[in-house]
PDB file of C-alpha atoms in Angstrom:
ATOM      1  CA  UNK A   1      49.269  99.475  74.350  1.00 53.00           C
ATOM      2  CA  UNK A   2      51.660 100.349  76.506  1.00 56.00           C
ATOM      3  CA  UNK A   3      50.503  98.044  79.757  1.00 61.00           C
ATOM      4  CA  UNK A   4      53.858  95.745  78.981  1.00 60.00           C
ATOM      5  CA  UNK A   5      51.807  92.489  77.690  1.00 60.00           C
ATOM      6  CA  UNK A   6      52.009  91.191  75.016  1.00 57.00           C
ATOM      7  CA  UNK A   7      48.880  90.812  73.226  1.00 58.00           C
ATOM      8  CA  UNK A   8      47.516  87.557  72.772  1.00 57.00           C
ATOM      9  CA  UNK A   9      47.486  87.276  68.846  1.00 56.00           C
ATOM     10  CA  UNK A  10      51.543  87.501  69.204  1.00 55.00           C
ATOM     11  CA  UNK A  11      51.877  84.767  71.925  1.00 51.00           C
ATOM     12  CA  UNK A  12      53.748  81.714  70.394  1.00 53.00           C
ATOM     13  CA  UNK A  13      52.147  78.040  70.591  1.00 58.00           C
ATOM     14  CA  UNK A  14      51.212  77.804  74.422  1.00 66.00           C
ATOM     15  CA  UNK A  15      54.793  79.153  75.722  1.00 69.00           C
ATOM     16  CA  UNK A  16      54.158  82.865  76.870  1.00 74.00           C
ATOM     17  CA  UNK A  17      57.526  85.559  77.595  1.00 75.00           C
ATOM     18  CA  UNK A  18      57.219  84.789  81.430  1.00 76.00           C
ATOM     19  CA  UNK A  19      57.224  81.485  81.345  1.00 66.00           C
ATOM     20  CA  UNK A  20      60.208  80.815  79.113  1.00 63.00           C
ATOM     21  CA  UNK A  21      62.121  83.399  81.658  1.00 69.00           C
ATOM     22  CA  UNK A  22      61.350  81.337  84.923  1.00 76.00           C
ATOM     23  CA  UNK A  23      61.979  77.871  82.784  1.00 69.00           C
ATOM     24  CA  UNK A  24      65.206  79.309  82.010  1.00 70.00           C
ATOM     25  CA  UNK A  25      66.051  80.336  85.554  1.00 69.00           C
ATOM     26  CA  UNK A  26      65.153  77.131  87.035  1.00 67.00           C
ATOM     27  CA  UNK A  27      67.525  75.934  84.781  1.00 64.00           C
ATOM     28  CA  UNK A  28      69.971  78.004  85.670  1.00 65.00           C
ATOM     29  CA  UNK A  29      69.258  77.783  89.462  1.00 61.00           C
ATOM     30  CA  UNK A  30      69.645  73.928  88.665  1.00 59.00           C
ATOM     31  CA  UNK A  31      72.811  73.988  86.836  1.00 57.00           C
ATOM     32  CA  UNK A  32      74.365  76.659  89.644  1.00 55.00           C
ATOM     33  CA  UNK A  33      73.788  74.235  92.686  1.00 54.00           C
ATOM     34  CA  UNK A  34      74.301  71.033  90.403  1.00 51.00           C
ATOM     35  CA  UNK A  35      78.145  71.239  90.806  1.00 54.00           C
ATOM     36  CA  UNK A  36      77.751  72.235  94.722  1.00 51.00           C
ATOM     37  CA  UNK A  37      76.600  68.494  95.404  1.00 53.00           C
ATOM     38  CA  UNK A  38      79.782  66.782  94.261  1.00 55.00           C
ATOM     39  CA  UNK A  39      81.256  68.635  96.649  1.00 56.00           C
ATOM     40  CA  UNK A  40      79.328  66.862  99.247  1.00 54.00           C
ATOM     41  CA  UNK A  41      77.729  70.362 100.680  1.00 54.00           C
ATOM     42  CA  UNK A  42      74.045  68.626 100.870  1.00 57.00           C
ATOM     43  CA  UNK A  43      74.646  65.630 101.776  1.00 56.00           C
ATOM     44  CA  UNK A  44      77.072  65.240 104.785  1.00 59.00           C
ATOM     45  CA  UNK A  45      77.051  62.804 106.821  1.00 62.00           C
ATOM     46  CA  UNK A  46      80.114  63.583 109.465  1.00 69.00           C
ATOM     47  CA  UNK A  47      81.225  60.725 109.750  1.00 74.00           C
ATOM     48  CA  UNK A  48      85.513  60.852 110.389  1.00 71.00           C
ATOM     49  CA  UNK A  49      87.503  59.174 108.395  1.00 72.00           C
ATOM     50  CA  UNK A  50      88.489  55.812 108.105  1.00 79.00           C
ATOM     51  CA  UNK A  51      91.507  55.135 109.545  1.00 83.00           C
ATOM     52  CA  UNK A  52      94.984  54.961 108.084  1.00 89.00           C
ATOM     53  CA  UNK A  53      97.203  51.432 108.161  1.00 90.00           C
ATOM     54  CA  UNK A  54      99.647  53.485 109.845  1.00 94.00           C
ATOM     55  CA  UNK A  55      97.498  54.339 113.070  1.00 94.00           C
ATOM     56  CA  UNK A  56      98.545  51.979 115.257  1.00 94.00           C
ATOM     57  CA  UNK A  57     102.637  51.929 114.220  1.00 96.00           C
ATOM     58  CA  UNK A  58     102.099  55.888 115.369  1.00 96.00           C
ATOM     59  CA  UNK A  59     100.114  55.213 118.752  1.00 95.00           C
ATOM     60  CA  UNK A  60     102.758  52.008 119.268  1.00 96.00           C
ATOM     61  CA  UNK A  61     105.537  54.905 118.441  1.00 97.00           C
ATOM     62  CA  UNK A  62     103.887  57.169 121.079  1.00 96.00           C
ATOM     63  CA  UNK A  63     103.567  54.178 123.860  1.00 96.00           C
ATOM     64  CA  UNK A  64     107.324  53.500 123.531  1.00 97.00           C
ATOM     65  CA  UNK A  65     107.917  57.442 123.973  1.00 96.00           C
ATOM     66  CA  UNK A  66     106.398  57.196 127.183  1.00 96.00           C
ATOM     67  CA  UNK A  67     107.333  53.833 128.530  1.00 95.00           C
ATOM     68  CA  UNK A  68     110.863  55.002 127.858  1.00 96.00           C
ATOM     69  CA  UNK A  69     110.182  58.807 130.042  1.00 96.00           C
ATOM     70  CA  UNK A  70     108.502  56.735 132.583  1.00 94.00           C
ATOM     71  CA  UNK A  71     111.516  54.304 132.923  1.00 95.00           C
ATOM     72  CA  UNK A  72     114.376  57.285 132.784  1.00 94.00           C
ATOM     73  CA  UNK A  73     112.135  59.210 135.380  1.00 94.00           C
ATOM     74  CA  UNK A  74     111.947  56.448 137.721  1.00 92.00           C
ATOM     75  CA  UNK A  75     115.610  55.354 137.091  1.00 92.00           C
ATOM     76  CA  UNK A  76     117.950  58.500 136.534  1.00 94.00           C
ATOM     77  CA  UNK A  77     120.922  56.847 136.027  1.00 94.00           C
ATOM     78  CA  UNK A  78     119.094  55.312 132.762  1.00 94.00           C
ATOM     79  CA  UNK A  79     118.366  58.341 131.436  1.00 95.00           C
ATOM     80  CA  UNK A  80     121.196  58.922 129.337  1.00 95.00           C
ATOM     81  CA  UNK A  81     120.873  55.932 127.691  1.00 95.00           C
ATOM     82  CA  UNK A  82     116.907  56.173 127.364  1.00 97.00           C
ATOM     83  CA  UNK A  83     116.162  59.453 126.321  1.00 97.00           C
ATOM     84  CA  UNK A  84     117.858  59.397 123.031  1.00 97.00           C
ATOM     85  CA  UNK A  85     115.691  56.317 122.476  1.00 97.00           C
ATOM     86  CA  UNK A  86     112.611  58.229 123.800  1.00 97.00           C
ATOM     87  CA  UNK A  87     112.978  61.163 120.930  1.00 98.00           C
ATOM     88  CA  UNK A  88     114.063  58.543 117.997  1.00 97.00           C
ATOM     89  CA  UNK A  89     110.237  57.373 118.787  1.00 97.00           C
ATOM     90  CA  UNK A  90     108.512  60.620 119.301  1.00 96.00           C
ATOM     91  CA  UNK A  91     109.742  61.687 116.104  1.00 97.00           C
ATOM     92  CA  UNK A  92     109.043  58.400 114.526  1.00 97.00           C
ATOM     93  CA  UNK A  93     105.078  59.152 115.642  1.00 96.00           C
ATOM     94  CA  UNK A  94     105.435  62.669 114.283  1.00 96.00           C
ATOM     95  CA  UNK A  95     106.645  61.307 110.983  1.00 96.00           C
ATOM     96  CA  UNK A  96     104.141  58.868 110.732  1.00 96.00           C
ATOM     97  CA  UNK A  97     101.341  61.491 111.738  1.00 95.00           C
ATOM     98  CA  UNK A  98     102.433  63.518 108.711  1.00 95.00           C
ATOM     99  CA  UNK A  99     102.315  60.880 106.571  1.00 95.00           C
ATOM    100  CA  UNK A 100      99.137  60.310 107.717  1.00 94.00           C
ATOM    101  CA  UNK A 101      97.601  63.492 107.385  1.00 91.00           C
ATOM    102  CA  UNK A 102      95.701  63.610 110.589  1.00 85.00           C
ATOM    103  CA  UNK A 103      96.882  64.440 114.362  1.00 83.00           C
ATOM    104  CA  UNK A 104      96.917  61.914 116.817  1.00 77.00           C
ATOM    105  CA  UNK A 105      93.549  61.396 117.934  1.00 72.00           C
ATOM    106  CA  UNK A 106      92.964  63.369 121.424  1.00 74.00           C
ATOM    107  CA  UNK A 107      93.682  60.928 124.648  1.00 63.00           C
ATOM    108  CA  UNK A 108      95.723  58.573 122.695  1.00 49.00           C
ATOM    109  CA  UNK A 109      96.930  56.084 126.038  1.00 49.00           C
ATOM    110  CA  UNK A 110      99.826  55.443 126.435  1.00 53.00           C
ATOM    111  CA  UNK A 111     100.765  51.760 126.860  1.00 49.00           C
ATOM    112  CA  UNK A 112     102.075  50.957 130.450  1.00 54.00           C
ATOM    113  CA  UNK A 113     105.362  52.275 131.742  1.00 54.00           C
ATOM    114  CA  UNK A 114     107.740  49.310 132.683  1.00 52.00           C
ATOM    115  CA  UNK A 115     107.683  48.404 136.065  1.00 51.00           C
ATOM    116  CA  UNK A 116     109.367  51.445 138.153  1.00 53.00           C
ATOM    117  CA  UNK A 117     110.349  49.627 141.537  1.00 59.00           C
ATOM    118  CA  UNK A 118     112.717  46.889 139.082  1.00 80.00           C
ATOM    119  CA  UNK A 119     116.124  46.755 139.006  1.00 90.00           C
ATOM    120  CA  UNK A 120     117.836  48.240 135.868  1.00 92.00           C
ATOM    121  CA  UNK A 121     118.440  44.943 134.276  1.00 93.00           C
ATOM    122  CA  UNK A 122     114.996  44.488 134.433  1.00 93.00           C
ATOM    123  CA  UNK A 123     112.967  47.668 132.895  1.00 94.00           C
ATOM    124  CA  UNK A 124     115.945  47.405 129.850  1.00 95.00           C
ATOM    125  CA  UNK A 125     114.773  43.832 129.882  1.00 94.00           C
ATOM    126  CA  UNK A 126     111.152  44.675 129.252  1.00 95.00           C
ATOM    127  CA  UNK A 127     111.951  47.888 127.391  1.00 96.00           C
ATOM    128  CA  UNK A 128     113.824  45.203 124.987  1.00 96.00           C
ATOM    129  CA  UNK A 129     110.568  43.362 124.476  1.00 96.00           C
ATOM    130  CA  UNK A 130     108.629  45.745 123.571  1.00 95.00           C
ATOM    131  CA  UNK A 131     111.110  47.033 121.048  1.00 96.00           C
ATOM    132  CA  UNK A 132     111.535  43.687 119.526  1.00 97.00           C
ATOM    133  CA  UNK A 133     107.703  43.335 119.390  1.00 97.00           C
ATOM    134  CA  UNK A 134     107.516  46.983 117.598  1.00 95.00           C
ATOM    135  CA  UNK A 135     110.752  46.500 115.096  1.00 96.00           C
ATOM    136  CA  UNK A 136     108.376  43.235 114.197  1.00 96.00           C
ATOM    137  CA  UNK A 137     104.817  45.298 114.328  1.00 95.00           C
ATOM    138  CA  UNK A 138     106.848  47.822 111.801  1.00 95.00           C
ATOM    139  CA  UNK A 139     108.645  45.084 109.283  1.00 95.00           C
ATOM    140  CA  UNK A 140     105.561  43.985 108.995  1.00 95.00           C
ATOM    141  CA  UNK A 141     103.823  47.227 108.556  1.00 94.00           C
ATOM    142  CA  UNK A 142     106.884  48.227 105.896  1.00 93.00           C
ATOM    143  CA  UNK A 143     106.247  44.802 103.931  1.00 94.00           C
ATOM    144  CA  UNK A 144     102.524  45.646 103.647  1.00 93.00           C
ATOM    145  CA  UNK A 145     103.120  49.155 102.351  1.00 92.00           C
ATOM    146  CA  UNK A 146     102.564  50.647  99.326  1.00 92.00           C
ATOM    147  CA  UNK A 147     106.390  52.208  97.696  1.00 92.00           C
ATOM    148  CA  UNK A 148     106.137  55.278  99.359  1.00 92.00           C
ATOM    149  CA  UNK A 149     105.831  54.367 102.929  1.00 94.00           C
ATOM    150  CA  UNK A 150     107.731  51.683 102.613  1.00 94.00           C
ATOM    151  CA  UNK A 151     110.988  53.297 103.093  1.00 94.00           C
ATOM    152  CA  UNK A 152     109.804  54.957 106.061  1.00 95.00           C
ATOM    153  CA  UNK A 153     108.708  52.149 107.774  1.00 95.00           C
ATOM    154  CA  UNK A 154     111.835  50.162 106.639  1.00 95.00           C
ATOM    155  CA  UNK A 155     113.510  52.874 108.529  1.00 96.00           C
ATOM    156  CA  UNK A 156     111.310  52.805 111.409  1.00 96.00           C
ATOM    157  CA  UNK A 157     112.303  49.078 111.837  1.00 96.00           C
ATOM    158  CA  UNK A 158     115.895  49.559 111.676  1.00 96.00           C
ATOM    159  CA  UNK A 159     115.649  51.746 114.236  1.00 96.00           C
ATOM    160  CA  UNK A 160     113.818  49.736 116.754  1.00 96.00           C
ATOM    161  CA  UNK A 161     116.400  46.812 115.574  1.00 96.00           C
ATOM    162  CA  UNK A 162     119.341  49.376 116.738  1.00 96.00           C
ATOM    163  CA  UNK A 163     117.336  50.263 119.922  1.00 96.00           C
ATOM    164  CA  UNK A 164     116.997  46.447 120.979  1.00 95.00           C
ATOM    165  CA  UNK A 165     120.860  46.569 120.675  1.00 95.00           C
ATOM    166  CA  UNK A 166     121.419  49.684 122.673  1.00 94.00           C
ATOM    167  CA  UNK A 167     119.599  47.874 125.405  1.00 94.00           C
ATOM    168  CA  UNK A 168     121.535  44.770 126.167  1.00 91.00           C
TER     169      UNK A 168
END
């Protein structure tokens, strides 16, 4: 009797040896990927995203970067004065992208420079619109907020207040 059956008078009520063992591995097949789909492994759909509040306060922070370059590259005797303004708003769009969690999505554009062929007075003029439009964009943005990004963004539109200042 060694042929590794097992004879038919000890075989249970209709469940044989064999299939209790591959019951008991689907099972435990089962159970082993059953956790794998919360983690989304079988079931992705690719899709980015959605995007943060903060998104366009960061590409608006970005813009005024490079209206401000454009404007002290066309003019050098503004760029003293403009470049500090400049890097308080590419490191406003840096903050903001950490706070976001995500880098700035690839060819972000870059809202247009201020007229280069003006006189002074005029590209701090329109520099000093679009600052007052952003220090309103971000008090806005900063009363929307939840706590903690509000004191960023409260800071973000103190800054843009000072900036309008600078420029007059």
């Amino acid at each position: 009797m060694g042929t590794g059956r097992t004879p038919s008078d000890q075989v249970r009520a209709g469940h044989s040896r064999r299939w209790l063992l591959r019951a008991g591995g689907l099972v435990a097949l089962g159970g082993a990927t059953a956790p794998l789909t919360g983690c989304d492994l079988f079931d992705r759909d690719d899709e980015p995203p959605a995007p943060d509040a903060l998104e366009p306060l960061a590409a608006e922070a970005l813009a005024l970067e490079a209206r401000y370059r454009a404007a002290a590259t066309a003019d050098p005797a503004l760029a003293g004065r403009l470049t500090p303004i400049a890097d308080a708003h590419k490191a406003h769009a840096e903050e903001l992208r950490r706070v976001i969690g995500r880098p700035a999505p690839s060819g972000t554009p870059a809202a247009g420079a201020p007229a280069t062929g003006g006189t002074p007075d005029a590209v701090l003029t329109e520099l000093r619109q679009a600052e007052q439009e952003g220090r309103t964009n971000a008090a806005k943005a900063c009363a929307e907020a939840p706590a903690e990004r509000a004191a960023l963004l409260g800071s973000i539109a103190a800054a843009r207040a000072t900036h309008v200042e600078a420029l007059k």
